[in-house]
Short mmCIF file of C-alpha atoms in Angstrom, two decimals:
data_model
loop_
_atom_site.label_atom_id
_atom_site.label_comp_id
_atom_site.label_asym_id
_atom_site.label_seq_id
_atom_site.Cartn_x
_atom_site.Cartn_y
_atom_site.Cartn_z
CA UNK Z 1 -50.36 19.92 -147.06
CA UNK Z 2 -47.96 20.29 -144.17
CA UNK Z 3 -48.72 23.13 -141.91
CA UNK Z 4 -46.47 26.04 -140.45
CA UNK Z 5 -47.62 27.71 -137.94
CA UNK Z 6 -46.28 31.33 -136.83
CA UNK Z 7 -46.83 33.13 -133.54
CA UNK Z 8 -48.07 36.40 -133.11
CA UNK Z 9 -50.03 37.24 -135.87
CA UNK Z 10 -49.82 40.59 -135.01
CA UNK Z 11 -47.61 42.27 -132.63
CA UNK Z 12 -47.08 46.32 -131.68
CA UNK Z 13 -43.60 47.20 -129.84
CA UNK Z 14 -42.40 50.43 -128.93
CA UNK Z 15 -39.44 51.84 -129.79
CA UNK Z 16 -36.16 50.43 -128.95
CA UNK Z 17 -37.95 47.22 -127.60
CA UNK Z 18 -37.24 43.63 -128.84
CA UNK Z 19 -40.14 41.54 -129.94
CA UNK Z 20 -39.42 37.57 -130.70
CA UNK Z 21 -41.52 35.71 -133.80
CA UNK Z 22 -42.19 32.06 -133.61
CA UNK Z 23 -42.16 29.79 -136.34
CA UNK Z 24 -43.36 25.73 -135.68
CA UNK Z 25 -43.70 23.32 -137.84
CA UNK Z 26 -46.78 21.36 -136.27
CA UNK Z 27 -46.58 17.91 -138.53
CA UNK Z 28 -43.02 17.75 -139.96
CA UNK Z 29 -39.53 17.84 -139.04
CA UNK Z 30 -37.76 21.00 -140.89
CA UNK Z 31 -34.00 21.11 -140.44
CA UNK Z 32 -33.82 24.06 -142.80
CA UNK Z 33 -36.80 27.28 -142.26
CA UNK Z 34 -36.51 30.70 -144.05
CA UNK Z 35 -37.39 33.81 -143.22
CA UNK Z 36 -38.90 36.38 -145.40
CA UNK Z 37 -39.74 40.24 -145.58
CA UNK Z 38 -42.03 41.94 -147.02
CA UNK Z 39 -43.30 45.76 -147.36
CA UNK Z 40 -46.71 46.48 -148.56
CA UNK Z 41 -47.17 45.66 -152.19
CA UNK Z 42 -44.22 44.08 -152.69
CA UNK Z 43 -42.59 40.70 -152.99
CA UNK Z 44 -41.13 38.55 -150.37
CA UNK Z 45 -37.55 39.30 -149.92
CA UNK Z 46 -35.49 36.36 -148.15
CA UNK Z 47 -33.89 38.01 -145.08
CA UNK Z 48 -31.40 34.42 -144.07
CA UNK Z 49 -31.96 30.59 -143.77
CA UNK Z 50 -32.04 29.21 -140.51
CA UNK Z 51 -30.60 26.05 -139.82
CA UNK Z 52 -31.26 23.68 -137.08
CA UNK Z 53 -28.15 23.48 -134.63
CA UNK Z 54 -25.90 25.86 -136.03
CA UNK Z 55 -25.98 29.34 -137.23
CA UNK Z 56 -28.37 31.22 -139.53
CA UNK Z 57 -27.09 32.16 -143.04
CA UNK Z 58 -27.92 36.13 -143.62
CA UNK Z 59 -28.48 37.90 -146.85
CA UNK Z 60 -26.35 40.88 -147.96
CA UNK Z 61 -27.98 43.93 -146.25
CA UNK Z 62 -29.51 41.97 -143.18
CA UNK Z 63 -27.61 42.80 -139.99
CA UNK Z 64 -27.36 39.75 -138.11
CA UNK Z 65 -27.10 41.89 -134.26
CA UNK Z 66 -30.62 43.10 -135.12
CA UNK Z 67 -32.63 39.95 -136.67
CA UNK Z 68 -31.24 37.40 -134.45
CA UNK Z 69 -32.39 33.54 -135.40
CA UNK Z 70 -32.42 30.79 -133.61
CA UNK Z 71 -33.19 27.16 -134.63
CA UNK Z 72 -33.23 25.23 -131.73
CA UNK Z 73 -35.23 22.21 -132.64
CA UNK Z 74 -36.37 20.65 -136.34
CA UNK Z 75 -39.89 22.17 -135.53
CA UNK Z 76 -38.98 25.51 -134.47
CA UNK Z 77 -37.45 28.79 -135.30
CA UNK Z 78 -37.33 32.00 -133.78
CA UNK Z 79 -36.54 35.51 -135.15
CA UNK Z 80 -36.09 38.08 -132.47
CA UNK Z 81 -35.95 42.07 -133.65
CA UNK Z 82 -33.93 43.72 -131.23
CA UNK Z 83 -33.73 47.70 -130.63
CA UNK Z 84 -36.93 47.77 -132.93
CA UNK Z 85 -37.70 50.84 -134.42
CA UNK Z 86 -40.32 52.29 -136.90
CA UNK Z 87 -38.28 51.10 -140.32
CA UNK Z 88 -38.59 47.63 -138.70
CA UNK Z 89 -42.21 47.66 -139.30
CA UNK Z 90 -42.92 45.37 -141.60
CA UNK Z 91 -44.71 41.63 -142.45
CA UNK Z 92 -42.36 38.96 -141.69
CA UNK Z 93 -43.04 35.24 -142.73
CA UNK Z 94 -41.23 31.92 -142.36
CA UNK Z 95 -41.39 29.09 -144.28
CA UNK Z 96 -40.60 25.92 -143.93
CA UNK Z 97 -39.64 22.36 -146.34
CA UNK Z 98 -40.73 18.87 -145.56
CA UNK Z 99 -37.85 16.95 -147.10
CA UNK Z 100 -37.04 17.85 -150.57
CA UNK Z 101 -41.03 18.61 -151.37
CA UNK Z 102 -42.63 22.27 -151.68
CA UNK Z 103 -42.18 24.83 -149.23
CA UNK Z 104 -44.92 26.02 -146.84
CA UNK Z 105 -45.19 29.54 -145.23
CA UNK Z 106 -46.46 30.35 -142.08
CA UNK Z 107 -49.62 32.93 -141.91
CA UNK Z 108 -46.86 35.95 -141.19
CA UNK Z 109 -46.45 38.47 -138.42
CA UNK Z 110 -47.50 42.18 -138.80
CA UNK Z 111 -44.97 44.07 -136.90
CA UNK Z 112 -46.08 47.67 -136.16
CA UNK Z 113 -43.29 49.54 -133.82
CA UNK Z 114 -44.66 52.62 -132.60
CA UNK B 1 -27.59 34.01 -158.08
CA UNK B 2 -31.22 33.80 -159.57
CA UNK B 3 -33.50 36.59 -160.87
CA UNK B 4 -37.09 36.11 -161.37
CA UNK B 5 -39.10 38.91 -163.52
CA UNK B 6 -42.92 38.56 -163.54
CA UNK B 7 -45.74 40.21 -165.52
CA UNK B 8 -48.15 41.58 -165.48
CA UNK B 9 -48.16 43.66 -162.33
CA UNK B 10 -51.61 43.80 -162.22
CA UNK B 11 -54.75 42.13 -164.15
CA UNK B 12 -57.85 42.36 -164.23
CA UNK B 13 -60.46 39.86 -165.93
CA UNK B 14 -64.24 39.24 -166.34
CA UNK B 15 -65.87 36.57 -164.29
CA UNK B 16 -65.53 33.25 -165.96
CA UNK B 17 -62.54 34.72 -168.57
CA UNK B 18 -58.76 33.27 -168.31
CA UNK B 19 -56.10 34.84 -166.77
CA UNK B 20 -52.44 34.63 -167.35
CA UNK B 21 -49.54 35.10 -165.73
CA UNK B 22 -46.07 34.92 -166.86
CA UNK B 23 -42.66 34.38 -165.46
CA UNK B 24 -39.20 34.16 -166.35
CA UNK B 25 -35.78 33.26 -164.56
CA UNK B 26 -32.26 33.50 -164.81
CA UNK B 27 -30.44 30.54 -163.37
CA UNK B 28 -30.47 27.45 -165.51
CA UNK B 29 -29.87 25.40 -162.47
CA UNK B 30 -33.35 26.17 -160.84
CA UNK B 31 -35.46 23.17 -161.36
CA UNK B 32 -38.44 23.75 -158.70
CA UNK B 33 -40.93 26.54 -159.70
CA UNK B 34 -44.11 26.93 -157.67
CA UNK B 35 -46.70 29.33 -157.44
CA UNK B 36 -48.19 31.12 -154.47
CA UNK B 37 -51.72 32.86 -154.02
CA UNK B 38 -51.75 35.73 -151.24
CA UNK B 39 -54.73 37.16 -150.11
CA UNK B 40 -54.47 40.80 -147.46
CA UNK B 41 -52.74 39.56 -144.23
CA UNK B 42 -51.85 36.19 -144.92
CA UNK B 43 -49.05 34.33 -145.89
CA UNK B 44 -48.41 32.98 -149.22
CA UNK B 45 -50.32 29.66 -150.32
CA UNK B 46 -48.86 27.05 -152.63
CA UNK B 47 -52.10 26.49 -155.53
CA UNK B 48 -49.34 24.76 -157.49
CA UNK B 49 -45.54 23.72 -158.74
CA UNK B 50 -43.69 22.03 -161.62
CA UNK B 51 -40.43 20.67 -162.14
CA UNK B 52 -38.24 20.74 -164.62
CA UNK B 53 -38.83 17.23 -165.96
CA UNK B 54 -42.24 18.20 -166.74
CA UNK B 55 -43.61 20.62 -169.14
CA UNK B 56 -47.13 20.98 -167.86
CA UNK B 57 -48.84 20.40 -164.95
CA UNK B 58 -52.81 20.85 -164.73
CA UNK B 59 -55.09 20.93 -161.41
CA UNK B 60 -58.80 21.36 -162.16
CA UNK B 61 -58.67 25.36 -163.66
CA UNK B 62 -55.43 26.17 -162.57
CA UNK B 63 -52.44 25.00 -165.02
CA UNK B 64 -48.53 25.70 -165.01
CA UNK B 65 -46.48 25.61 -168.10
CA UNK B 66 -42.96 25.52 -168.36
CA UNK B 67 -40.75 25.87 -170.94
CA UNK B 68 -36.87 25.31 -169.57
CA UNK B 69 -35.01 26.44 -173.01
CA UNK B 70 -36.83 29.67 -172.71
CA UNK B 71 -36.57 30.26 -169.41
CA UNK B 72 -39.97 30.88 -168.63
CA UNK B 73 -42.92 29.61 -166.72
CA UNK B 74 -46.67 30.37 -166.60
CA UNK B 75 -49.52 29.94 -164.50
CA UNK B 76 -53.35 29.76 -166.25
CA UNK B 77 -56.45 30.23 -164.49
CA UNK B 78 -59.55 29.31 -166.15
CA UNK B 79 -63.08 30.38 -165.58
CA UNK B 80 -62.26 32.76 -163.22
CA UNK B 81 -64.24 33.31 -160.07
CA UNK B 82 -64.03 36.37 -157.76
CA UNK B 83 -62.36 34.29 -154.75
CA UNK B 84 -59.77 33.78 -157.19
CA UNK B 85 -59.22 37.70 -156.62
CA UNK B 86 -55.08 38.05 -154.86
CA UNK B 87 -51.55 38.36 -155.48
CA UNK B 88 -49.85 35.94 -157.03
CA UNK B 89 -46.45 34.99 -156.99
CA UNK B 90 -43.87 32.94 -159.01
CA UNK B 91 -40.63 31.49 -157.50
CA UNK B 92 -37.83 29.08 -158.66
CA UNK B 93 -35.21 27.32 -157.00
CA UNK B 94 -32.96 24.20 -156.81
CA UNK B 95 -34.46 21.23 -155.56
CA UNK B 96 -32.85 20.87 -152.83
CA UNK B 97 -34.76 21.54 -149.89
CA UNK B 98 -32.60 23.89 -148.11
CA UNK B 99 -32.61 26.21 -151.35
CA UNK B 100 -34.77 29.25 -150.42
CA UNK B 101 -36.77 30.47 -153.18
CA UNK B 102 -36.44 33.71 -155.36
CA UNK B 103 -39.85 35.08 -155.76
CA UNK B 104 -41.42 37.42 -158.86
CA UNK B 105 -42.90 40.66 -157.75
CA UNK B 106 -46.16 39.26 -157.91
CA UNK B 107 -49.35 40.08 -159.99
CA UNK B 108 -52.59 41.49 -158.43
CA UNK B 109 -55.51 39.87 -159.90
CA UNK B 110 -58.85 41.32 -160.08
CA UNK B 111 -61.96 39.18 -161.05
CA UNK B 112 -64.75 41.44 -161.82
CA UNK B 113 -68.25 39.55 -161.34
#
């Protein structure tokens, strides 16, 4: 299958720090990526859909100043957590579509801020 | 918008038993229901997906059913091995590719050898 590849696997930020997560997709153009959330033990909640050249979509509840995306090319996204702080910690994955076929996810990020 | 309800929450079968998941959904639109496998630390892994022009779709011991009047979808693992041991999640959607997918709250399956 197609692969997405997401950079760090695990980062650790102190408080009130911004840390950026990179999301490629190594053997496919995506125009469309989406990022996810997700606490321990529970599901994947869809934070917004990033779209190549213009601006991300957000859910409700997911402030836009803090989780700032940007989809600069068709192979890469990047979600940058600004003013992190300790509720911030979480896993965050992106995934991405080939076309109209099944979506792939990236291995995720483990955000710890301290 | 769409609202996907998954049980169990946790199971746990004998080496070499079945297993069964099961999965419902709201939206009548969605067409596009896959199934992840996540193991600790990883992101989610597609093991396999139907659409809704299909009623069953079969890949060696792993088999998705869906049934679109009902609402629901499941996923059936046979002869269960220990690796087989994860969560696993549902999801639906449109078809088109820049629909993100709803996800169940996952089931955490336990193969005992």
């Amino acid at each position: 299958g197609a692969v997405v590849s997401q950079h760090p696997s695990r980062v650790i930020c102190k408080s009130g720090t911004s840390v950026k997560i990179e999301c490629r997709s190594l053997d496919f153009q995506a125009t469309t990526m989406f990022w996810y959330r997700q606490f321990p033990k529970q599901s994947l909640m869809l934070m917004a859909t990033s779209n190549e050249g213009s601006k991300a979509t957000y859910e409700q509840g997911v402030e836009k100043d803090k989780f700032l995306i940007n989809h600069a090319s068709l192979t890469l996204s990047t979600l940058t957590v600004t003013s992190a702080h300790p509720e911030d910690s979480s896993f965050y994955i992106c995934s991405a579509v080939p076309g109209f076929t099944e979506a792939f996810f990236g291995q995720g990020t483990r955000l710890t801020v301290v | 918008g769409e609202n996907v309800e998954q049980h169990p929450s946790t199971l746990s079968v004998q080496e070499g038993d079945s297993a069964v998941i099961k999965c419902t959904y709201s939206d009548s639109a969605s067409n596009y229901f896959p199934w992840y496998k996540q193991e600790l630390g990883k992101g989610p892994q597609l093991i396999i997906d139907i659409r809704s022009n299909v009623g069953e779709k079969k890949d060696q011991r792993i088999a998705v059913t869906l049934n679109k009047t009902a609402k629901h979808f499941s996923l059936h693992i046979t002869e269960t091995q220990p690796e087989d041991s994860a969560v696993y999640f549902c999801a639906a959607s449109g078809n088109s590719g820049n629909t993100p997918l709803v996800f169940g709250k996952g089931t955490r399956l336990s193969v005992i050898a």
